[in-house]
GROMACS .gro file of C-alpha atoms in nm:
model
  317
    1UNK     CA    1   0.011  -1.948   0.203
    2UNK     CA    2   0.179  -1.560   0.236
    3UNK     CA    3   0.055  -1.443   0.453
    4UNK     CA    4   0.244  -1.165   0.625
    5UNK     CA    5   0.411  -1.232   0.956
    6UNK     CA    6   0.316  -1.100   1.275
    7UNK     CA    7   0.692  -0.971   1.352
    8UNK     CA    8   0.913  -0.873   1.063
    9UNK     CA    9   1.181  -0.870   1.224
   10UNK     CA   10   1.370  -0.564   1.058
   11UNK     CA   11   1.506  -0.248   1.124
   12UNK     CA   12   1.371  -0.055   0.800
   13UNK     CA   13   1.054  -0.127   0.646
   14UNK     CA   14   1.003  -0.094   0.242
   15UNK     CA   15   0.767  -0.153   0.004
   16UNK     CA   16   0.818  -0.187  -0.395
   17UNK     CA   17   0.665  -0.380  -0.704
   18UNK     CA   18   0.720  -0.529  -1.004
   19UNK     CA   19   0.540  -0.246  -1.226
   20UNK     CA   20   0.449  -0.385  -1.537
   21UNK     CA   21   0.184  -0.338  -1.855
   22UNK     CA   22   0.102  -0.524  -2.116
   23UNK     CA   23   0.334  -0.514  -2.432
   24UNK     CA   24   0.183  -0.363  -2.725
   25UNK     CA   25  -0.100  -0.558  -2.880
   26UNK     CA   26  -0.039  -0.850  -2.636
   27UNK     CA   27  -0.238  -0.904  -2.285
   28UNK     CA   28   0.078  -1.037  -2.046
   29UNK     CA   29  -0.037  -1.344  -2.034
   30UNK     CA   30   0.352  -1.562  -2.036
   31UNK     CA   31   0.687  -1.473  -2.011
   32UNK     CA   32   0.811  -1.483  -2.376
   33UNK     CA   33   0.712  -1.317  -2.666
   34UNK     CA   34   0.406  -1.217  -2.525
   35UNK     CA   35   0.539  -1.134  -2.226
   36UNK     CA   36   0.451  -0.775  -2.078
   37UNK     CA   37   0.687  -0.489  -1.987
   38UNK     CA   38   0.827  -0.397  -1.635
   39UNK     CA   39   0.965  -0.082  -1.521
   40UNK     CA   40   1.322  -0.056  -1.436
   41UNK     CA   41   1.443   0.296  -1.269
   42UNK     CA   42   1.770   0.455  -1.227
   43UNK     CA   43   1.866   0.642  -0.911
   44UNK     CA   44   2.157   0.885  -0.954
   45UNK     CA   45   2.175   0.908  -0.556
   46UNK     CA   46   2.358   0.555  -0.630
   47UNK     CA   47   2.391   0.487  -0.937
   48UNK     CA   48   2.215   0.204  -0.970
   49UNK     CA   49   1.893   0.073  -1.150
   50UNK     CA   50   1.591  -0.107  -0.959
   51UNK     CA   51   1.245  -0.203  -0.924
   52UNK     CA   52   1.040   0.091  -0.783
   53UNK     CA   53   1.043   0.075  -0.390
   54UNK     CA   54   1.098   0.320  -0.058
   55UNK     CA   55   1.032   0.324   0.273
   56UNK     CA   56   0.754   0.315   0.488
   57UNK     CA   57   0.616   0.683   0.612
   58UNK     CA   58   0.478   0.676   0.973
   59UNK     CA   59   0.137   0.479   1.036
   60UNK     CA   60   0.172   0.349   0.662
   61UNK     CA   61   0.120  -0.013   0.580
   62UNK     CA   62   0.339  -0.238   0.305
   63UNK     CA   63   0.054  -0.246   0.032
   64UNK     CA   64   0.020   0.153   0.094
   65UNK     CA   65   0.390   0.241   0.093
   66UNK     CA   66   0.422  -0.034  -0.248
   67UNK     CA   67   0.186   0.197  -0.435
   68UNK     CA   68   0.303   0.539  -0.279
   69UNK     CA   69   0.664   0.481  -0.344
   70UNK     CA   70   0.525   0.393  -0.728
   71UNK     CA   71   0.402   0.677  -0.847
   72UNK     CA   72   0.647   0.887  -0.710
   73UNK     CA   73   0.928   0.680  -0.843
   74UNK     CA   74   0.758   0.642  -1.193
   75UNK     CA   75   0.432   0.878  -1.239
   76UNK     CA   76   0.228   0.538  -1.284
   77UNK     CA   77  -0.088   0.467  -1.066
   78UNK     CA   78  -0.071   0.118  -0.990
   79UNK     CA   79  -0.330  -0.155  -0.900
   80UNK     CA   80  -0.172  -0.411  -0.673
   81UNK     CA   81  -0.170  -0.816  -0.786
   82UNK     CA   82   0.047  -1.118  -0.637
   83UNK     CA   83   0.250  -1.058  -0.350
   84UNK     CA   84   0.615  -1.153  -0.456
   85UNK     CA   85   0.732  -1.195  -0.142
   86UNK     CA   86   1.028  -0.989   0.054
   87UNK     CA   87   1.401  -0.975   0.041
   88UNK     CA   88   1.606  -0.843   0.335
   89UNK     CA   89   1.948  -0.706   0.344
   90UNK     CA   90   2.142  -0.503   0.558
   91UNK     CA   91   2.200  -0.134   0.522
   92UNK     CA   92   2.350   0.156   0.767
   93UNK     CA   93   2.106   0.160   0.997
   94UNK     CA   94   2.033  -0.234   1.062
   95UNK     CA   95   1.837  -0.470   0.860
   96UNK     CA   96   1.618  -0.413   0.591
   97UNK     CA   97   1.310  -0.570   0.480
   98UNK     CA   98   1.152  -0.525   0.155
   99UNK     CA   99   0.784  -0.648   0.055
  100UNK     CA  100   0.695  -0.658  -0.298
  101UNK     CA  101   0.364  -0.708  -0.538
  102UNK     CA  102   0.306  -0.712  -0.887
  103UNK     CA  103   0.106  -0.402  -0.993
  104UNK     CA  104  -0.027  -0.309  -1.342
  105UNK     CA  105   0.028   0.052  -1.449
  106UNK     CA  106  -0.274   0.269  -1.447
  107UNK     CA  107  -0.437   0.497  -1.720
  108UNK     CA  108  -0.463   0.854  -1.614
  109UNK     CA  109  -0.120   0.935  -1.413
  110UNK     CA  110   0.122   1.203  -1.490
  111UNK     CA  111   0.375   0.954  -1.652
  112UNK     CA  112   0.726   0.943  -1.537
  113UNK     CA  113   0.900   1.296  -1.502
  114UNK     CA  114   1.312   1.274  -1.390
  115UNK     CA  115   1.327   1.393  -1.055
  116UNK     CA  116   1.639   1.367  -0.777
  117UNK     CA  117   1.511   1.010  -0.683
  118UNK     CA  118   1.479   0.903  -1.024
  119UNK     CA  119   1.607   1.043  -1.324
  120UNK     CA  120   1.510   0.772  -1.567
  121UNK     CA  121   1.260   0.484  -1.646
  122UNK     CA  122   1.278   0.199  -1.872
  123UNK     CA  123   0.999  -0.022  -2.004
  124UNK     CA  124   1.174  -0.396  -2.066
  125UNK     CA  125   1.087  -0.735  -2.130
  126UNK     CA  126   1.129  -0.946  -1.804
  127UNK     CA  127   1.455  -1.060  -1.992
  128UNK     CA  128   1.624  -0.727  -2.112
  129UNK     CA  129   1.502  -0.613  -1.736
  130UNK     CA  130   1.708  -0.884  -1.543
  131UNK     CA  131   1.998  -0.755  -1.735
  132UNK     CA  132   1.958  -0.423  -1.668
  133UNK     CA  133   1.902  -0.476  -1.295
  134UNK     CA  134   2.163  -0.353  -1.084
  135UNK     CA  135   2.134  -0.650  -0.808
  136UNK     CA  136   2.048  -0.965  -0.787
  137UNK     CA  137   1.799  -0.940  -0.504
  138UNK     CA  138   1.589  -0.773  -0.748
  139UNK     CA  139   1.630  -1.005  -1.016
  140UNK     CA  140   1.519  -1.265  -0.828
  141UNK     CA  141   1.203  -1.050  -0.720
  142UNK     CA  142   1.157  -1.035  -1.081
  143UNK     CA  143   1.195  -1.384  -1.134
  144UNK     CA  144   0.903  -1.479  -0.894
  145UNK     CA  145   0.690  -1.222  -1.097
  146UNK     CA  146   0.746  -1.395  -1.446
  147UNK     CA  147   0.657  -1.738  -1.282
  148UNK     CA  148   0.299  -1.657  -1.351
  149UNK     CA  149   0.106  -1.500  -1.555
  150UNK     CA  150  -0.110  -1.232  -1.483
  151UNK     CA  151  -0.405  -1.280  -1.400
  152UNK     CA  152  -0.718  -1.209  -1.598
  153UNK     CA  153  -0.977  -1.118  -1.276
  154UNK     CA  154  -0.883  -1.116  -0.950
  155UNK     CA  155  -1.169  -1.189  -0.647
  156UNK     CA  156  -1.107  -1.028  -0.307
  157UNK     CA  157  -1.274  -1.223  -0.044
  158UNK     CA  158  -1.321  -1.006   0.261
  159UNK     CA  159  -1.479  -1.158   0.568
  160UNK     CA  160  -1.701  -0.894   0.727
  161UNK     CA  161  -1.583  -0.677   1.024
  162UNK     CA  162  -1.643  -0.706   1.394
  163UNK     CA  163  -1.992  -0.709   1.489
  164UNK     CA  164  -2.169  -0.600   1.808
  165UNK     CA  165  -2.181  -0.905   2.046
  166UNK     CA  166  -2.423  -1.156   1.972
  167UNK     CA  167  -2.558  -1.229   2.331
  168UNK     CA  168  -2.658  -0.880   2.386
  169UNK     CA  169  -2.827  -0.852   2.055
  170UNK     CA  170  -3.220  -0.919   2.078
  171UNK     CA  171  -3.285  -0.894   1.703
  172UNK     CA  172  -3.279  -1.105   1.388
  173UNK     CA  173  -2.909  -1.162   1.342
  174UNK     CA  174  -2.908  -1.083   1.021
  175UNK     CA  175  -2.974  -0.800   1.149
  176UNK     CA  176  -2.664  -0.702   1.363
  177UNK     CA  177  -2.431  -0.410   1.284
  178UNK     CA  178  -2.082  -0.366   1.285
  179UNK     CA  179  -1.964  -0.240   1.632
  180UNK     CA  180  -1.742   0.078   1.664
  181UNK     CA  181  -1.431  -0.138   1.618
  182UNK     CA  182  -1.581  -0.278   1.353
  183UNK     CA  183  -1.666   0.040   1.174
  184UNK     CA  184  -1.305   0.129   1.228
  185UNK     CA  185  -1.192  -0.160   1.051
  186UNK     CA  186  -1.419  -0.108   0.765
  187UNK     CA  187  -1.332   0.258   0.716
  188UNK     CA  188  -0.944   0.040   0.729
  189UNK     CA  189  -1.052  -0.187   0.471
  190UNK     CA  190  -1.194   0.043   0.251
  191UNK     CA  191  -0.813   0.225   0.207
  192UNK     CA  192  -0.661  -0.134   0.169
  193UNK     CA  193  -0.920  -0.291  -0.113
  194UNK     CA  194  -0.884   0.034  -0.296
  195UNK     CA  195  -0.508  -0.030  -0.373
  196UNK     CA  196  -0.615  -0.355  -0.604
  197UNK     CA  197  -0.834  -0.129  -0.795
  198UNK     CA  198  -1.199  -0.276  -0.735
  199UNK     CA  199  -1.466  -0.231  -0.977
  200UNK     CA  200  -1.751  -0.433  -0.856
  201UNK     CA  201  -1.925  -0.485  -0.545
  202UNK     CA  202  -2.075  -0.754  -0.379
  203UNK     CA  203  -2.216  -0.879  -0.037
  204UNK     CA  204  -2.351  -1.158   0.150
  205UNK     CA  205  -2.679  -1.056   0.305
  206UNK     CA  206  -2.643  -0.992   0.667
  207UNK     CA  207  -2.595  -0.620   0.747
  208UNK     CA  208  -2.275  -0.681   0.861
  209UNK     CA  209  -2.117  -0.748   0.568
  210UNK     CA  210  -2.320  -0.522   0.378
  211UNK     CA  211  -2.152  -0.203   0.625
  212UNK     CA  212  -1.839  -0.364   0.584
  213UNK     CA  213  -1.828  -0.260   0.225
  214UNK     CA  214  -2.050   0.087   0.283
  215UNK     CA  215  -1.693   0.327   0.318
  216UNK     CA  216  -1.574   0.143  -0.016
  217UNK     CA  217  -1.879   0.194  -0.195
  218UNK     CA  218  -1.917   0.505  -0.054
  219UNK     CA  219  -1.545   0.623  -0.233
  220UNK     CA  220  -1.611   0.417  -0.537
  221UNK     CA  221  -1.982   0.578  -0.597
  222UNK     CA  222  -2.079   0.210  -0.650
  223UNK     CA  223  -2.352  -0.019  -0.501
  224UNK     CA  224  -2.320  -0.317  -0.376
  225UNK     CA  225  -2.481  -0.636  -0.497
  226UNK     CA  226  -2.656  -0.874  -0.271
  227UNK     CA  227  -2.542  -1.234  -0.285
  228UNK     CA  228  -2.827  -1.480  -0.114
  229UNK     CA  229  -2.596  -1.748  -0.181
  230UNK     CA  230  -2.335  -1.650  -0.044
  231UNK     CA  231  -2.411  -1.573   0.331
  232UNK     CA  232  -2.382  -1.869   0.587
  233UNK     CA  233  -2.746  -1.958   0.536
  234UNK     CA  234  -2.752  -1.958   0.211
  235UNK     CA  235  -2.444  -2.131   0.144
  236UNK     CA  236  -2.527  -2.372   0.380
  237UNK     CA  237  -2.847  -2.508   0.189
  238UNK     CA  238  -2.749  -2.503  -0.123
  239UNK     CA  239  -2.302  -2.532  -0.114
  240UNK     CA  240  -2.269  -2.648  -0.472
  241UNK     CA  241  -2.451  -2.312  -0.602
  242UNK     CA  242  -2.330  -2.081  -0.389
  243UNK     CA  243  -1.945  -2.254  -0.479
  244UNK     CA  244  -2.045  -2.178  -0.863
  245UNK     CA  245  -2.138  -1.811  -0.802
  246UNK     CA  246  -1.790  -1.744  -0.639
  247UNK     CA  247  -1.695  -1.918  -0.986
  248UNK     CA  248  -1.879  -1.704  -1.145
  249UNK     CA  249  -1.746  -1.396  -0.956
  250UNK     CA  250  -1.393  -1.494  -0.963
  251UNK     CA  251  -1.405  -1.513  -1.395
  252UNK     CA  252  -1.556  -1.176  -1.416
  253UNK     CA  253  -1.273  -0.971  -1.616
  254UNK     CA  254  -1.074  -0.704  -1.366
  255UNK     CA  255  -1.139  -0.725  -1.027
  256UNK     CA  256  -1.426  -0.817  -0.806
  257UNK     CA  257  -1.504  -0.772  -0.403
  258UNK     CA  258  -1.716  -1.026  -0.219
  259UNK     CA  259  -1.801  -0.965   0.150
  260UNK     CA  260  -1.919  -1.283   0.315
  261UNK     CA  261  -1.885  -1.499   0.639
  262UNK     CA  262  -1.639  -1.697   0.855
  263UNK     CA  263  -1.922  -1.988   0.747
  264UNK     CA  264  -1.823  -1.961   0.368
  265UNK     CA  265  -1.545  -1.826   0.321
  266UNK     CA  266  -1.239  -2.116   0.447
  267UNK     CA  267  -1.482  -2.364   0.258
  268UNK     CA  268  -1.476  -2.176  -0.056
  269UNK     CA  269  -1.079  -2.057  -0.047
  270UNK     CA  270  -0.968  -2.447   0.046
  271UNK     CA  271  -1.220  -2.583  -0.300
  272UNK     CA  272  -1.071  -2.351  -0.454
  273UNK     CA  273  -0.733  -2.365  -0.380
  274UNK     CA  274  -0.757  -2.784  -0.414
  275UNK     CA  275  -0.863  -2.723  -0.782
  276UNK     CA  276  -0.593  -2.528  -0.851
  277UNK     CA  277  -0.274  -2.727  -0.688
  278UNK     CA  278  -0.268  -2.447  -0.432
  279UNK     CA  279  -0.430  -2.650  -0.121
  280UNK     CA  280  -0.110  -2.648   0.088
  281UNK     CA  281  -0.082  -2.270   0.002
  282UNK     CA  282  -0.391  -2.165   0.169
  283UNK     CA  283  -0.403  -2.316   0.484
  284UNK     CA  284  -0.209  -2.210   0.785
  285UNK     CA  285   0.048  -2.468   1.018
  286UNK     CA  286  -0.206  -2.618   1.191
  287UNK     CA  287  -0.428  -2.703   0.856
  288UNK     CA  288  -0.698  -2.453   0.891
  289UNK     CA  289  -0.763  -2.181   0.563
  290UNK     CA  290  -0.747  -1.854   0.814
  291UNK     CA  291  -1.030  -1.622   0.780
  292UNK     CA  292  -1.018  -1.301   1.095
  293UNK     CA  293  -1.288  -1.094   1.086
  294UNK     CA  294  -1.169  -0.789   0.882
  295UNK     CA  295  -0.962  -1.037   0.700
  296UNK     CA  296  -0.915  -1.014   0.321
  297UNK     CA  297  -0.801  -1.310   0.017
  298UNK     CA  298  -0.698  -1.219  -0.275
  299UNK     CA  299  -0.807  -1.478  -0.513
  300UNK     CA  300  -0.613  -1.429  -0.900
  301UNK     CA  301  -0.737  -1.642  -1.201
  302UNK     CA  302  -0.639  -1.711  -1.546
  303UNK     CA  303  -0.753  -1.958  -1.797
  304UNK     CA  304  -0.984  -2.098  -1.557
  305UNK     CA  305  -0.708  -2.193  -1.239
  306UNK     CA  306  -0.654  -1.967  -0.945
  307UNK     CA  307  -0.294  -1.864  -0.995
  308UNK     CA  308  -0.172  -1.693  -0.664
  309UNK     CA  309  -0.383  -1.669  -0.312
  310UNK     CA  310  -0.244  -1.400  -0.073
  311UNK     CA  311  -0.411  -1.365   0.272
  312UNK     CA  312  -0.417  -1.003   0.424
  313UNK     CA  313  -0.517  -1.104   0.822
  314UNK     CA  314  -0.590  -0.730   0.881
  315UNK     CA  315  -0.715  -0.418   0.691
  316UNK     CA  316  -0.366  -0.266   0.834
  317UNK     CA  317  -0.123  -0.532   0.674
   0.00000   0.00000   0.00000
């Protein structure tokens, strides 16, 4: 499982990715012939060329800074994947961490202009890239990327927020809204999803996974899809249906949000993870699949097996 760690342990904080698209008339789908481009950059400052990274501003998180540091590096939007994991060093003032994800290049952004942090880009096969790469940190970065190919839909499997406490509540539970830290987290959440590029929403039907998703919606001008299924009761009568819908969710084409319960969710992620030769990646040390409220999988699928499952324990990881 990656799941970030609690303490990084590092002196300077950075964020970068593995920008890539597909090569012309191909889809990305391996690491040969077919394989899809990456962007390389040079930095005059030092000479040097790399993947796309920088540092963390104040207050930002490591998916934020990864897509920040992006388009101002290389003028491409970018829709996070697979986290590639981190690579640490040591630099003037102490040691460094850097997180990395594979992100696709986005229509619709300037395109790269030379600027005093970058004065030139190159689009490369995963091959010609390695050989261009200054260091061998980021080679290996790059390695981890073309281990896998990209995926062809990508589910994000976010439990809902925190609720207001059940005892106190005299309603239907269904019923019972987010709290005001819970809000807080969802208007957190909706900033986080947004940086995998979400196109379709759906929810469990308990309001409090329904307001979980509202801010999102609310910035995507999309609505959100009820999932009977797919809430605790539901899933809980009828498991083997509501397992097929997340199926059924987790082929759609591009990328897909479900918001759903701490009832469904570790069942579905450790079926699906078995499936796939990924069980030991989605549980933590003690054997459990995590799922905090406010908590977020990302689920990434091609040719019908879940290729990478990243856990995000907090709308601010």
């Amino acid at each position: 499982m990656t799941e970030a760690p609690a303490g990084l342990d590092a002196d300077v904080l950075a964020a970068g990715a593995v920008l890539w698209r597909p090569a012309e008339g191909r889809d990305g789908a391996g690491s040969g012939a077919d394989a899809p481009e990456v962007a390389v950059v040079h930095r005059p400052r030092y000479d040097d060329w790399s993947l796309p990274k920088g540092k963390l501003d104040p207050g930002e998180s490591l998916p934020a800074a990864a897509v920040r540091e992006v388009a101002e590096e290389t003028g491409y939007r970018a829709r996070l994947g697979a986290r590639l994991g981190d690579t640490r060093y040591d630099v003037p003032e102490g040691r460094k961490l850097v997180r990395y994800w594979a992100a696709q290049a986005q229509p619709g952004g300037p395109g790269f202009v030379p600027n005093h942090e970058t004065d030139e880009l190159r689009w490369l096969r995963p091959g010609e890239a390695a050989r261009q790469l200054t260091y061998d940190r980021d080679r290996e970065v790059l390695d981890r990327f073309t281990e896998q190919p990209v995926p062809e839909s990508t589910l994000l499997l976010v439990r809902h927020a925190k609720a207001g406490n059940r005892r106190s509540w005299n309603g239907d539970d269904a019923q019972r809204p987010l709290s005001g830290t819970g809000r807080a987290q969802a208007d957190q959440l909706a900033g986080l999803l947004q940086l995998f590029g979400p196109e379709r929403l759906h929810s469990a039907p308990p309001v409090r996974c329904t307001q979980t998703l509202a801010p999102l919606a609310e910035e995507l001008g999309a609505r959100i899809t009820e999932e009977p299924l797919l809430g605790e009761e539901g899933f809980a009568q009828h498991p083997a249906a509501g397992l097929a819908r997340v199926r059924e969710l987790l082929d759609q084409p591009g990328v897909t949000v479900l918001c759903s319960q701490g009832g469904v969710i570790p069942d579905v992620v450790e079926k699906l993870g078995r499936e796939s030769s990924l069980a030991e990646h989605v549980v933590d040390d003690s054997g459990v699949v995590p799922s905090r409220k406010g908590s977020t999988w990302v689920l990434g699928r091609r040719d019908g097996r879940l290729r990478f499952a990243d856990y995000y324990r907090s709308p601010s990881a």
